C-alpha positions in Angstrom: 106.9 114.3 79.7 110.2 112.5 80.0 109.9 108.9 81.1 112.3 109.2 83.8 110.1 111.8 85.7 107.2 109.5 85.6 108.9 107.0 87.6 108.6 106.8 91.5 111.7 108.0 93.4 114.2 105.1 94.5 113.5 105.3 98.1 109.7 105.4 97.8 110.0 102.3 95.8 112.2 100.8 98.3 109.8 101.6 101.2 107.0 100.2 99.4 108.4 97.0 98.1 109.9 96.2 101.7 106.6 97.0 103.3 104.6 94.9 101.0 107.0 92.0 101.5 106.5 92.4 105.2 102.8 92.5 105.0 102.6 89.3 102.9 104.9 87.6 105.2 102.7 88.6 108.2 99.7 87.3 106.6 101.5 83.9 105.8 102.2 83.7 109.4 98.7 84.5 110.4 97.4 81.9 108.0 99.8 79.4 109.4 98.6 80.2 112.9 94.9 79.5 111.9 95.8 76.5 109.9 97.8 74.8 112.7 95.0 75.9 115.2 97.6 77.4 117.7 95.8 77.9 121.0 92.5 76.9 119.4 92.3 80.2 117.5 91.6 78.6 114.1 88.7 76.6 115.7 87.2 79.5 117.5 87.0 81.7 114.4 85.8 78.9 112.2 83.0 78.2 114.6 82.0 81.8 115.3 78.9 83.4 114.3 80.7 86.2 112.4 84.2 85.2 111.5 85.1 88.2 109.2 85.7 90.7 112.0 88.5 88.6 113.7 90.0 87.6 110.5 90.3 91.2 109.4 91.7 92.2 112.8 94.3 89.4 112.7 95.3 90.2 109.1 95.6 93.9 109.9 97.6 93.3 113.1 100.0 91.0 111.6 100.3 92.9 108.4 101.2 96.1 110.1 103.5 94.5 112.6 105.5 92.3 110.1 105.4 95.1 107.4 106.9 97.7 109.8 109.6 95.1 111.3 110.6 94.2 107.6 110.8 97.6 106.4 112.6 98.8 109.5 115.2 95.9 109.3 115.6 96.8 105.5 116.3 100.5 106.4 118.5 99.6 109.1 120.8 97.5 106.7 121.1 100.2 104.0 124.6 101.0 103.0 126.3 104.2 104.3 128.7 105.0 101.5 127.5 106.6 98.3 128.9 104.0 95.9 127.3 100.8 97.6 123.9 103.0 97.9 124.1 103.8 94.3 124.8 100.0 93.5 121.6 99.1 95.4 119.4 101.7 93.8 120.7 101.5 90.2 118.0 102.1 87.7 
């Protein structure tokens, strides 16, 4: 099998990379929200009987929202002309 066919397509890599960056950014924002105890949320979760479900819900919500937002912004700013597009996605 040639090495080039084993690679993921350029746009798939683009989508995965930008979505992952957005998810990580969302998790950082959620962690800062808990760390600085905005609205007492960090205290409520820390003193709850079972803190795992709210943490998972918070991480999922922020991850999906920021992941999609970052990806949508990256797609929005993709170049339109072929030359610039090829420069962006060169191997």
